[in-house]
Coordinates of C-alpha atoms and ligand atoms in Angstrom, one line a residue:
Chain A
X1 CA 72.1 3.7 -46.9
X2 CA 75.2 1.9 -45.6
X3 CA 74.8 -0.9 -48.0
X4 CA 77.2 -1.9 -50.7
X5 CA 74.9 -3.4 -53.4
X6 CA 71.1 -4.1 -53.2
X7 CA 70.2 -7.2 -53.6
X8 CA 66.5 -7.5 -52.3
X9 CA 63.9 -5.3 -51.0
X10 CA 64.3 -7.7 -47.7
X11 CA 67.6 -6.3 -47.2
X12 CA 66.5 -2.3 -47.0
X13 CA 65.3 -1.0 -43.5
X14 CA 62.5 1.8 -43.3
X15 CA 65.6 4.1 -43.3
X16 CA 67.4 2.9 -46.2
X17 CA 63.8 3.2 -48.4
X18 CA 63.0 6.7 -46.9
X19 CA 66.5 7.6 -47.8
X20 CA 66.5 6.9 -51.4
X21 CA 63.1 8.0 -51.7
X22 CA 63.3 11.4 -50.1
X23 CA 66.7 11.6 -52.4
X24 CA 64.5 10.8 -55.2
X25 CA 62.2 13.5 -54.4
X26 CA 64.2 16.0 -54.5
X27 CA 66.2 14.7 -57.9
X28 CA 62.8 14.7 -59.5
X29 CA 62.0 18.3 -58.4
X30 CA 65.2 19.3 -59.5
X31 CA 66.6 17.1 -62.0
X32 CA 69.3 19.8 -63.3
X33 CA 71.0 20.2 -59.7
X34 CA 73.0 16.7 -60.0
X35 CA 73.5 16.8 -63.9
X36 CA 77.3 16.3 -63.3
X37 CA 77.0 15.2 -59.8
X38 CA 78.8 11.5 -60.9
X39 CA 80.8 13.1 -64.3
X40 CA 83.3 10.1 -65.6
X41 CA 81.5 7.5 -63.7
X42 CA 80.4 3.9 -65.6
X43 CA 78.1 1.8 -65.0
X44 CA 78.1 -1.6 -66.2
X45 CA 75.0 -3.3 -67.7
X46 CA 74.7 -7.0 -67.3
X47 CA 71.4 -8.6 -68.5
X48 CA 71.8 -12.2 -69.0
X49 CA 68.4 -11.9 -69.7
X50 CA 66.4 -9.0 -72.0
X51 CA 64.4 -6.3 -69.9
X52 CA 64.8 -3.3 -72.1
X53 CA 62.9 -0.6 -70.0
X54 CA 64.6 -2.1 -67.0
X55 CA 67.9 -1.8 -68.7
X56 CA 67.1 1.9 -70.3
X57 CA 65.8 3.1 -67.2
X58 CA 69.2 2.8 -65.6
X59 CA 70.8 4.3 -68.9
X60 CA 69.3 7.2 -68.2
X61 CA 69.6 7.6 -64.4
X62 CA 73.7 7.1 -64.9
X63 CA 73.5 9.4 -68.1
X64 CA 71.5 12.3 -66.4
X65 CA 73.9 11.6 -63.4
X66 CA 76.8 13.1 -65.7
X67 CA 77.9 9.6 -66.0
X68 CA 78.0 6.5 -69.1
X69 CA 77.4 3.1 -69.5
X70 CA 79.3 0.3 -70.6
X71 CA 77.1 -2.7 -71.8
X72 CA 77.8 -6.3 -71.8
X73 CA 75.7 -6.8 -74.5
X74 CA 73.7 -9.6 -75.4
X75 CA 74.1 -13.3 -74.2
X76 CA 74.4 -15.0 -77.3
X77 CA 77.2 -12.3 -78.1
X78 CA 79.5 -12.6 -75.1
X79 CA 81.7 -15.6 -73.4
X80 CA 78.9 -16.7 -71.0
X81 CA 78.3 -18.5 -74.4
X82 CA 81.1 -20.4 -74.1
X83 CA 80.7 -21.6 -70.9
X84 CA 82.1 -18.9 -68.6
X85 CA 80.5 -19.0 -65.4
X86 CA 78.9 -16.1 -63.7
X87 CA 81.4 -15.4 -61.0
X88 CA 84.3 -14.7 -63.9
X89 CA 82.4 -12.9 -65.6
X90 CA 81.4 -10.3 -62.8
X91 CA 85.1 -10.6 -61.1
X92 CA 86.0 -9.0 -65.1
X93 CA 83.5 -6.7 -65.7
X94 CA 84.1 -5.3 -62.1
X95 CA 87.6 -4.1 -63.6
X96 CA 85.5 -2.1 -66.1
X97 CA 83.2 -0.1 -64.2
X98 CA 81.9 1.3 -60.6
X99 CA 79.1 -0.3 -60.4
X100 CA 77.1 -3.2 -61.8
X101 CA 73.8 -3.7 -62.9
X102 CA 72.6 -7.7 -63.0
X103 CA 70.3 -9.3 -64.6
X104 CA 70.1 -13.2 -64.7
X105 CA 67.8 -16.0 -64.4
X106 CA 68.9 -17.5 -62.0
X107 CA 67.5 -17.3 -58.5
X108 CA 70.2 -16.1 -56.1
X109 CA 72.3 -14.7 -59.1
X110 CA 72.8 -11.2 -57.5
X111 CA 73.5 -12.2 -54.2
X112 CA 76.3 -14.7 -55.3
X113 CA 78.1 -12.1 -57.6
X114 CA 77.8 -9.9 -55.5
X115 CA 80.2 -11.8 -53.1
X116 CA 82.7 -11.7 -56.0
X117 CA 82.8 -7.9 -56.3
X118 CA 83.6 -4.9 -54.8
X119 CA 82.0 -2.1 -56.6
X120 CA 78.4 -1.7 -55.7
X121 CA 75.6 -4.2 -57.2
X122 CA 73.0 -3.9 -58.3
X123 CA 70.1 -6.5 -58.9
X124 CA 67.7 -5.6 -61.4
X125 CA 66.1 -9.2 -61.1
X126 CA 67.4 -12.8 -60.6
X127 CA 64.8 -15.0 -61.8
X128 CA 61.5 -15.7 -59.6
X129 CA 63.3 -14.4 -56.6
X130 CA 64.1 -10.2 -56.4
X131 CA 64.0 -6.8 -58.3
X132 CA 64.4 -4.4 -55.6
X133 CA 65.1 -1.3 -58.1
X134 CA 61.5 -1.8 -59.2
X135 CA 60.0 -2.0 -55.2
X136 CA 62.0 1.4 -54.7
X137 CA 60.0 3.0 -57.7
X138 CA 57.0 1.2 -56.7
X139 CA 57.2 2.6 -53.6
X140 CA 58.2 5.8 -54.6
X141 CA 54.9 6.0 -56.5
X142 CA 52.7 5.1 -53.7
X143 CA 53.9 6.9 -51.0
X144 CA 53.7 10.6 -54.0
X145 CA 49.9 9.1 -54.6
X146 CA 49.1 8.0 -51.0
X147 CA 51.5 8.1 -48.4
X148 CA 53.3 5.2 -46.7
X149 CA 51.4 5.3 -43.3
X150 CA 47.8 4.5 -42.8
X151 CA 48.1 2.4 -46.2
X152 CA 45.6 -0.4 -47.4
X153 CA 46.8 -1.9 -50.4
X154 CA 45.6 -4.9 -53.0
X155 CA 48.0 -6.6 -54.8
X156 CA 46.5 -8.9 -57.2
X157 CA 47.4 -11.1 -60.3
X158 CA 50.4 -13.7 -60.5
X159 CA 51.4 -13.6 -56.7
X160 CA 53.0 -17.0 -56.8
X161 CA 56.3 -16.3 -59.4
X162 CA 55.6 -12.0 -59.6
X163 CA 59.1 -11.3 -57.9
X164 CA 57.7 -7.5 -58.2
X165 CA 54.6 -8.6 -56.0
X166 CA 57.4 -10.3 -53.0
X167 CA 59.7 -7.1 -53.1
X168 CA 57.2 -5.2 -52.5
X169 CA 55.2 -7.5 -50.1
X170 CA 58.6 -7.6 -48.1
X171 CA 59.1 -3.8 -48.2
X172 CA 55.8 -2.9 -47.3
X173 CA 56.1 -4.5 -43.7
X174 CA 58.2 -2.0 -42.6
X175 CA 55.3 0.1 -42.5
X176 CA 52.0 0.8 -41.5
X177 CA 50.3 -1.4 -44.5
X178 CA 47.6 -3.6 -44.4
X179 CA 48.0 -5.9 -47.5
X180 CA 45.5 -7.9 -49.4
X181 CA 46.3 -10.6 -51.8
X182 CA 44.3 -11.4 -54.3
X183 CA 44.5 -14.2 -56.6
X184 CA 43.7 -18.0 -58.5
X185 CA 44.3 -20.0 -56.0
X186 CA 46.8 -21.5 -58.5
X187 CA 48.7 -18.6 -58.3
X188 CA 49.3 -17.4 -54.3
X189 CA 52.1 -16.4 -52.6
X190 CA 54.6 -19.1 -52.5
X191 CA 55.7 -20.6 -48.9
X192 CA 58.9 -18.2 -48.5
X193 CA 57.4 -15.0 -48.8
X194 CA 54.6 -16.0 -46.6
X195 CA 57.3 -17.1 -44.3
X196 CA 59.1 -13.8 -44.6
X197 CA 55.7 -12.3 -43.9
X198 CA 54.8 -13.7 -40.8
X199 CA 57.4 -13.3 -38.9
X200 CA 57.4 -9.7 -40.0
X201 CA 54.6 -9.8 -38.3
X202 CA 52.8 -8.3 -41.6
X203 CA 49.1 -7.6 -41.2
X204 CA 48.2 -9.7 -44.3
X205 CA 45.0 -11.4 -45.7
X206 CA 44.0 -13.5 -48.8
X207 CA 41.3 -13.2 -51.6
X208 CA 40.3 -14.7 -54.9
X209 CA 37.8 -12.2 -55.4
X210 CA 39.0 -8.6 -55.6
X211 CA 35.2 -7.3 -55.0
X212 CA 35.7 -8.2 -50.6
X213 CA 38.0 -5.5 -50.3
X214 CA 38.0 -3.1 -53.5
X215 CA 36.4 -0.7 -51.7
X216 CA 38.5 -0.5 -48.6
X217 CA 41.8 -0.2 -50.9
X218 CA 44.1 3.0 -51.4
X219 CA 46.4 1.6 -53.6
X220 CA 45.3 -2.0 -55.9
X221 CA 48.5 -2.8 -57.2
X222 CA 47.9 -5.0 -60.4
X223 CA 50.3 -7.5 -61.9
X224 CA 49.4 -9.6 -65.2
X225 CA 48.8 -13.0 -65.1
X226 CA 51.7 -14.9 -67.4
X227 CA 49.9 -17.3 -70.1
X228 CA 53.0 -19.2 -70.4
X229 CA 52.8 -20.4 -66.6
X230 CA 49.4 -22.4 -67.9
X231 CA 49.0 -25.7 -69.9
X232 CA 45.9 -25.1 -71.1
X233 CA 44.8 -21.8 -72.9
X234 CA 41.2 -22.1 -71.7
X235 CA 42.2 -22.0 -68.2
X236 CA 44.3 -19.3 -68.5
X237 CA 41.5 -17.3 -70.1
X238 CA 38.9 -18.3 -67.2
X239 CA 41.3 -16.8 -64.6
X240 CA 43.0 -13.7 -66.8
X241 CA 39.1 -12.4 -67.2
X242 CA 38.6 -12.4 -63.5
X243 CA 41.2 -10.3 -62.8
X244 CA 40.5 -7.7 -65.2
X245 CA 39.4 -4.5 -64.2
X246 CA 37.8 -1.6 -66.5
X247 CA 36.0 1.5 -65.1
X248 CA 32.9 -1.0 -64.4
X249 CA 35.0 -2.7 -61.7
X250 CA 36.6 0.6 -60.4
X251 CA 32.8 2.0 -59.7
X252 CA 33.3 0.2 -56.3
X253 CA 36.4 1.6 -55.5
X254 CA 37.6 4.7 -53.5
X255 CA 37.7 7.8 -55.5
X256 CA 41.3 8.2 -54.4
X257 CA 42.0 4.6 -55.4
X258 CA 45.7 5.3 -57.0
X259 CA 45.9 1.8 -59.4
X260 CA 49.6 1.1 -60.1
X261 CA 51.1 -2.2 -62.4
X262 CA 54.8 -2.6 -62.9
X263 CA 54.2 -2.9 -66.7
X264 CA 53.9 -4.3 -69.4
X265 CA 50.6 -5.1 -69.0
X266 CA 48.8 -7.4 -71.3
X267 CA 44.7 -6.9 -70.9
X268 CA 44.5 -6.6 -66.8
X269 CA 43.4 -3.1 -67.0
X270 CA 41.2 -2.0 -69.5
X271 CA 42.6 1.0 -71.3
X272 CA 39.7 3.2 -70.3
X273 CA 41.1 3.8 -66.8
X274 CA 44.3 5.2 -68.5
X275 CA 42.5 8.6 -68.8
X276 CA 41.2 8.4 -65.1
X277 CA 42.8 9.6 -61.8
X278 CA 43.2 6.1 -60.8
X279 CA 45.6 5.4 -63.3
X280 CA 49.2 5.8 -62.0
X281 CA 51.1 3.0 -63.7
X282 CA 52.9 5.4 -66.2
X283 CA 53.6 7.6 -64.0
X284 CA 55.1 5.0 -61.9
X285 CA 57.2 3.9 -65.1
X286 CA 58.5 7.2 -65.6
X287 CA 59.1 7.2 -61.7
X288 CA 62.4 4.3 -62.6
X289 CA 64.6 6.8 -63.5
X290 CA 65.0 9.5 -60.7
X291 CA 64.5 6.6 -58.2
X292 CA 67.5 5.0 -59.9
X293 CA 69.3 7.9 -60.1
X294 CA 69.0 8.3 -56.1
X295 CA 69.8 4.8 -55.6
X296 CA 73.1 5.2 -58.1
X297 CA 74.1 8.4 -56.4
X298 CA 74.1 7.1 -53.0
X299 CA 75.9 4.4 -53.8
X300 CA 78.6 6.0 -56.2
X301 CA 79.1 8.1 -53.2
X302 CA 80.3 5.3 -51.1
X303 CA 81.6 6.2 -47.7
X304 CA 80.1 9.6 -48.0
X305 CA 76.7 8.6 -48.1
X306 CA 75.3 9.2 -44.7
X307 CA 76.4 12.7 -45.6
X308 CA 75.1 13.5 -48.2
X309 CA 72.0 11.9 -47.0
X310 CA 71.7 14.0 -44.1
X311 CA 73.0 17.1 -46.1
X312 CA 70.0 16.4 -48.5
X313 CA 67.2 16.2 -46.0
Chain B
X1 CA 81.1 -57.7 -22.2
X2 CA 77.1 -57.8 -23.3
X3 CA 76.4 -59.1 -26.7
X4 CA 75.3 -56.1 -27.5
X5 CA 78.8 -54.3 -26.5
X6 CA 80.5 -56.3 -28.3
X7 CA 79.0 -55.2 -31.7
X8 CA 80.9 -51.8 -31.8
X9 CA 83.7 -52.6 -30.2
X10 CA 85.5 -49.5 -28.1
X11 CA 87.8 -47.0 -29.6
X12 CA 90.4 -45.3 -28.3
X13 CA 90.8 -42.2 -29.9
X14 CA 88.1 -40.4 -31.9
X15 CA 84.5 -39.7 -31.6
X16 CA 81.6 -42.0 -30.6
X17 CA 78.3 -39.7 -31.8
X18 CA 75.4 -42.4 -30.0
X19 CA 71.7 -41.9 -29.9
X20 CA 71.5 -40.7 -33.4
X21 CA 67.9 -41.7 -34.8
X22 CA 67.9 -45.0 -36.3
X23 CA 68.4 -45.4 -39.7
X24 CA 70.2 -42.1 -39.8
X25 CA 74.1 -43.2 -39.8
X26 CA 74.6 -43.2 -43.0
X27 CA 73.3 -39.1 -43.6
X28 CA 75.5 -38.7 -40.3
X29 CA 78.8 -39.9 -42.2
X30 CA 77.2 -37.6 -45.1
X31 CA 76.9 -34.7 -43.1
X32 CA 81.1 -35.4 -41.9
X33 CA 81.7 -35.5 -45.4
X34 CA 82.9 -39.2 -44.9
X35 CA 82.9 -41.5 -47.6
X36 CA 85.2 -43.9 -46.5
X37 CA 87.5 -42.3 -49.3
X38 CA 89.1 -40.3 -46.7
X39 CA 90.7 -43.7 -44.8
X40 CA 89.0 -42.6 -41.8
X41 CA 88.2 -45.9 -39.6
X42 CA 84.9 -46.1 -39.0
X43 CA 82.4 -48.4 -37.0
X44 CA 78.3 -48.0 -37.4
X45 CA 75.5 -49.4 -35.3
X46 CA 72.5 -49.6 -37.1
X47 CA 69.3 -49.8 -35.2
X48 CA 70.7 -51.2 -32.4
X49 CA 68.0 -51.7 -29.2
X50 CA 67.8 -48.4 -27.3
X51 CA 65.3 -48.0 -24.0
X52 CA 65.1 -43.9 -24.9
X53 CA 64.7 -44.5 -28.4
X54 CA 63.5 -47.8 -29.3
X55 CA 66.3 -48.0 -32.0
X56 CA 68.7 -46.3 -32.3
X57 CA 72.2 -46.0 -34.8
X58 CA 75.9 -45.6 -33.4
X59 CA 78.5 -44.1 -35.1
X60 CA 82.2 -44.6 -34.4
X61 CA 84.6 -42.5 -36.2
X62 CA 88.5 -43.4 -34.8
X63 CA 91.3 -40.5 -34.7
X64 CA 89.4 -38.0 -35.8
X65 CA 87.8 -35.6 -33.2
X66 CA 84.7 -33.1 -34.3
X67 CA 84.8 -30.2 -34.8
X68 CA 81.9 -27.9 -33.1
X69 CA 80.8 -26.9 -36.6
X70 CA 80.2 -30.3 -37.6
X71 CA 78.6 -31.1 -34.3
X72 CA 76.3 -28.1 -35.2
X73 CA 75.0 -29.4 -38.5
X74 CA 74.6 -32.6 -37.1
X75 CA 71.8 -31.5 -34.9
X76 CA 69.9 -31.0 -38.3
X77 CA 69.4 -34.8 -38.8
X78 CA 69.6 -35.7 -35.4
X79 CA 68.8 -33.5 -32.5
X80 CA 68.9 -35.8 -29.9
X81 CA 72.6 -37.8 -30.1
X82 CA 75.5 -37.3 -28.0
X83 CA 79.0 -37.0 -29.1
X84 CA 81.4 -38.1 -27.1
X85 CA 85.0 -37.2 -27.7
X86 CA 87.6 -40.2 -26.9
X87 CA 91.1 -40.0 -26.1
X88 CA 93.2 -43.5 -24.6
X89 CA 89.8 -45.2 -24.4
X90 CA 88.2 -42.4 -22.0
X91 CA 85.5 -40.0 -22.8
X92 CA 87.3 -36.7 -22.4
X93 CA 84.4 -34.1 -23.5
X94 CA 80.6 -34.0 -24.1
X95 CA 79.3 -32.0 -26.9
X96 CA 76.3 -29.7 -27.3
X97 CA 74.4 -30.4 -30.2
X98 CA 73.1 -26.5 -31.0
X99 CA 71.3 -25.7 -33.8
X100 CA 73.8 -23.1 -36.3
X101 CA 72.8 -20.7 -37.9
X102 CA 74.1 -21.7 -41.3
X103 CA 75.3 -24.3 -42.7
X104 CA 77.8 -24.4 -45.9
X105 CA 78.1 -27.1 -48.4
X106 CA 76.0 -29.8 -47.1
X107 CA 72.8 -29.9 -48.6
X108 CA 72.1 -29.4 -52.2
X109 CA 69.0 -26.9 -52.7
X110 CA 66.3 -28.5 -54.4
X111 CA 65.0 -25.3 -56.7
X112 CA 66.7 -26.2 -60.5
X113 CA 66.4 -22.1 -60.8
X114 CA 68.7 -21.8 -57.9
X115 CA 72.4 -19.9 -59.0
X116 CA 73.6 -22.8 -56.7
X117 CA 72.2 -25.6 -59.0
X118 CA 74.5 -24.1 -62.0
X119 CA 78.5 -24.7 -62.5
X120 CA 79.4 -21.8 -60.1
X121 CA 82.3 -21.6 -57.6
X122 CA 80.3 -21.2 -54.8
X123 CA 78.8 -24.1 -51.7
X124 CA 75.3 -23.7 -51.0
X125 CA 74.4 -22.4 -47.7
X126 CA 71.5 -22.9 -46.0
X127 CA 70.1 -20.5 -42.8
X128 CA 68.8 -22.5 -40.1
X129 CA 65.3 -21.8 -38.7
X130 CA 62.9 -23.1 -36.0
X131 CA 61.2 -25.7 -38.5
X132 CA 63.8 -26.4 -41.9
X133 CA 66.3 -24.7 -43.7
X134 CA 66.7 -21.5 -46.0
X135 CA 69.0 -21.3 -49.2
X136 CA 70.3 -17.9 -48.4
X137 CA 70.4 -17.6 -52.4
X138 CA 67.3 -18.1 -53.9
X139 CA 65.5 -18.4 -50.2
X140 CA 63.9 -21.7 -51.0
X141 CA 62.6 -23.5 -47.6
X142 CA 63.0 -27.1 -46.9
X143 CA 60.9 -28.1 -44.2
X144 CA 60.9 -31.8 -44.6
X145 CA 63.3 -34.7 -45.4
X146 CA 66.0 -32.5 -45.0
X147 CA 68.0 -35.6 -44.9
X148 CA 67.4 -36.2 -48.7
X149 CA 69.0 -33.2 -49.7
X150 CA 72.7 -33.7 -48.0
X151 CA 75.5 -33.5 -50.4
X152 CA 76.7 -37.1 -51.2
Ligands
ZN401 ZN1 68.7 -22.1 -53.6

C-alpha cells in the first residue's frame, strides 16, 4: 500500500487489497507475532455517528497491535455541538493521535478531512457513500471461503443506499467476478456506482428475483433491506419477504454456496442457515479485526510499508 | 457600422468570449465569478442573430483577460464559443476551449448529504467526464442542467 488514508474501496488497486489481505492472513494465523508490533501508538476514534462493532472492531485491532485508543466520544458530548465544523475538529484531534478513524454522515466527510490531516485516515463510513474497512473484511472472507478468481457472486437487498454493497461492487472489478444484483426495483444500484461499474468494464447483471441465478452463485452476499427507507409498512413487508432466504431457498443453491451479510441483520436470513456451511457472516464479523489490524499496521508503518509488505509475503 | 455592430460596441482591452449559446450569458458571467460587484465593465449580447447558431449571446468583459482555467470551465456551459483576447482594439490570441478535468468552486452539488453542502472550509469540486460532472466528495453525477447548479 503506498496510500496515506483510505478513503474508498475505489481508491485500492488489486495490489493494495492483496496486500492487506495476505497481511491479514498471516496476522490471523499468528495473532501473537505483532502483539507489540505498534507499542505506544494511538489511534483516534471519531464517530460522529454510533456504529459500535465498527468502532470496537478497531479497538481491538490497535489494542492487540500493542497500541491504545483515544476516543472522541459522543456527539452530543463534544464541540461539534457547538458548532465546530469538521475540518477543526480533525486538524485537533490530529495533534492527539497517529491515525484517525472517521465516522460521519456526511457523504464526502472522509475524503475532505482527510485533506486537513497528515496522519493516516481512516474512513469507517461517510454516510450513503464508502466504508472501505468493511470491503477489506468482506473480501477477506470471500477470497478464505472461495477464492477471488473464477468468482460468481449475488449481492442482494438494499443496493440503492447499502454503501457496503458499492465498496464492494467497486472492489470486486479488479477481479475476475461476475456480479449479480438483485433487488426491488425501488432499491437498485444508484447511477454512480453503475457509472463506476461500466467503465470498469465490470461484468455485471440485474435481478429482482434471486431464483435466475441462485444456483450459479459462489458467494450470495446479503444485505437487509432498511424499513425506515419506506413510507408505508406494508410495502416494506411485500419486498423484505422476498428477499428472505431460509434453508428452503438455499435447496437451489450450490453446496459450496458461502452466504455472507455485513450484519446486523434483521429477518433476511432465516436463523436456520446459521448452523449450515453456508453460513459465513460471523465469521466474516470476527474477520474485522485482524483485517484492521493489517490495514493499521501498514499504515502506522508509513514509509516502510512496501517493506514490510514484501518482507511478509 | 451594421446595426447589428453597433449593439456591443468594440473594446479595447479585455476579452470578447462570442458564440456562447443563447441565453447562456448570464451563467457565463457566473462561471467568471462576475457579479458586477467586482467593477469589471461589462457588455452582453443576448440572442443576437447568428448564421451558425441561430442565436446566439456575446459577452464583453473590458481589462480583464481570461485566464485558461476559466476558459476551461467555460467549455462546461458552452462548448462551442470563442474567446478572443483584445489588446488596443486587436484580437491578440484565440483560446481553446478544452474540457478540464476539475473544476473548483463553481457549481454547488446538489446531494443535501454531501460534506460540501455543510458550513465547511472547503469549494466543491467537480471531475469532468464525457457526459456531466462528478463531486469528487460524495461522487454525485450531474448529467443535465449543469447550468443550474453554478455558484451565484
Ligand atoms: Zn457532493
Amino acid at each position: 500500500m503506498r496510500h496515506d488514508h483510505v478513503l474508498t474501496a475505489r481508491q485500492l488497486s488489486r495490489e493494495d487489497v492483496e496486500e492487506v489481505l495476505d497481511r491479514a492472513a498471516e496476522i490471523a494465523a499468528d495473532p501473537d507475532a505483532v502483539s507489540d508490533r505498534h507499542a505506544g501508538a494511538l489511534l483516534a476514534t471519531c464517530f460522529f455517528e454510533p456504529s459500535t462493532r465498527t468502532k470496537m472492531s478497531f479497538e481491538a485491532a490497535i489494542k492487540r497491535l500493542g497500541g491504545d485508543v483515544v476516543d472522541m466520544g459522543s456527539v452530543e458530548s463534544s464541540s461539534v455541538k457547538k458548532g465546530e465544523s469538521l475540518a477543526d475538529t480533525m486538524r485537533v484531534i490530529e495533534g492527539y493521535a497517529d491515525a484517525i478513524v472517521l465516522r460521519h454522515p456526511k457523504q464526502g466527510a472522509a475524503k475532505m478531512a482527510s485533506e486537513f490531516v497528515d496522519v493516516p485516515l481512516l474512513n469507517a463510513g461517510d454516510g450513503a457513500g464508502h466504508h472501505p474497512t468493511q470491503t477489506l473484511l468482506d473480501l477477506f472472507t470471500i477470497r478464505e471461503a472461495q477464492g477471488l478468481d473464477d468468482l460468481t457472486i449475488g449481492i442482494m437487498g438494499d443496493l440503492k443506499y447499502g454503501r457496503t454493497v458499492h465498496s464492494l461492487a467497486h472492489a470486486l472489478t479488479t477481479f475476475d467476478a461476475r456480479q449479480h444484483f438483485i433487488s426491488p426495483e425501488s432499491l437498485q444500484l444508484p447511477r454512480g456506482v453503475r457509472y463506476d461499474l461500466h467503465e470498469a468494464g465490470a461484468q455485471v447483471r440485474e435481478h429482482t428475483e434471486l431464483e435466475e441465478v441462485l444456483p450459479s452463485l459462489d458467494v450470495l452476499y446479503v444485505t437487509r433491506i432498511q424499513r425506515e427507507r419506506f413510507p408505508d409498512e406494508n410495502e416494506y413487508r411485500k419486498v423484505a419477504g422476498e428477499y428472505r432466504i431460509d434453508s428452503e431457498t438455499l435447496e437451489a443453491a450450490d453446496d459450496d454456496l458461502a452466504v455472507l451479510h455485513p450484519l446486523p441483520r434483521v429477518d433476511e436470513i432465516a436463523p436456520e442457515i446459521d448452523d449450515t456451511e453456508h453460513a459465513q457472516y460471523f465469521q466474516q464479523a470476527h474477520n474485522g479485526v485482524p483485517v484492521r489490524m493489517a490495514l493499521l499496521d501498514l499504515l502506522l508503518d508509513g514509509a516502510a510499508v512496501g517493506a514490510i509488505g514484501g518482507d511478509a509475503r | 457600422m451594421s446595426e447589428r455592430e453597433l449593439r456591443i460596441s468594440k473594446i479595447e482591452n479585455g476579452t470578447v468570449i462570442d458564440h456562447v449559446p443563447g441565453g447562456e450569458a448570464l451563467n457565463v458571467l457566473a462561471v467568471l465569478g462576475i457579479d458586477g460587484t467586482g467593477g469589471e465593465t461589462v457588455s452582453i449580447g443576448m440572442n443576437v442573430e447568428s448564421d451558425a447558431l441561430g442565436r446566439k449571446d456575446v459577452v464583453k468583459v473590458e481589462d480583464r483577460e481570461l485566464s485558461q482555467d476559466e476558459v476551461d470551465v467555460l467549455s462546461l456551459i458552452a462548448p462551442e464559443a470563442t474567446i478572443n483576447i483584445i489588446r488596443e482594439f486587436d484580437v491578440v490570441e484565440k483560446k481553446r476551449l478544452d474540457r478540464p478535468e476539475s473544476v473548483s468552486g463553481v457549481l454547488a452539488c446538489p446531494n443535501h448529504d454531501c460534506i460540501t453542502s455543510g458550513d465547511e472550509p472547503v469549494e466543491t469540486k467537480f471531475e469532468v467526464l464525457d457526459s456531466g460532472v462528478r463531486c469528487v466528495y460524495c461522487e454525485t453525477i450531474i448529467r443535465e442542467d449543469i447550468t443550474d447548479h453554478i455558484v451565484r
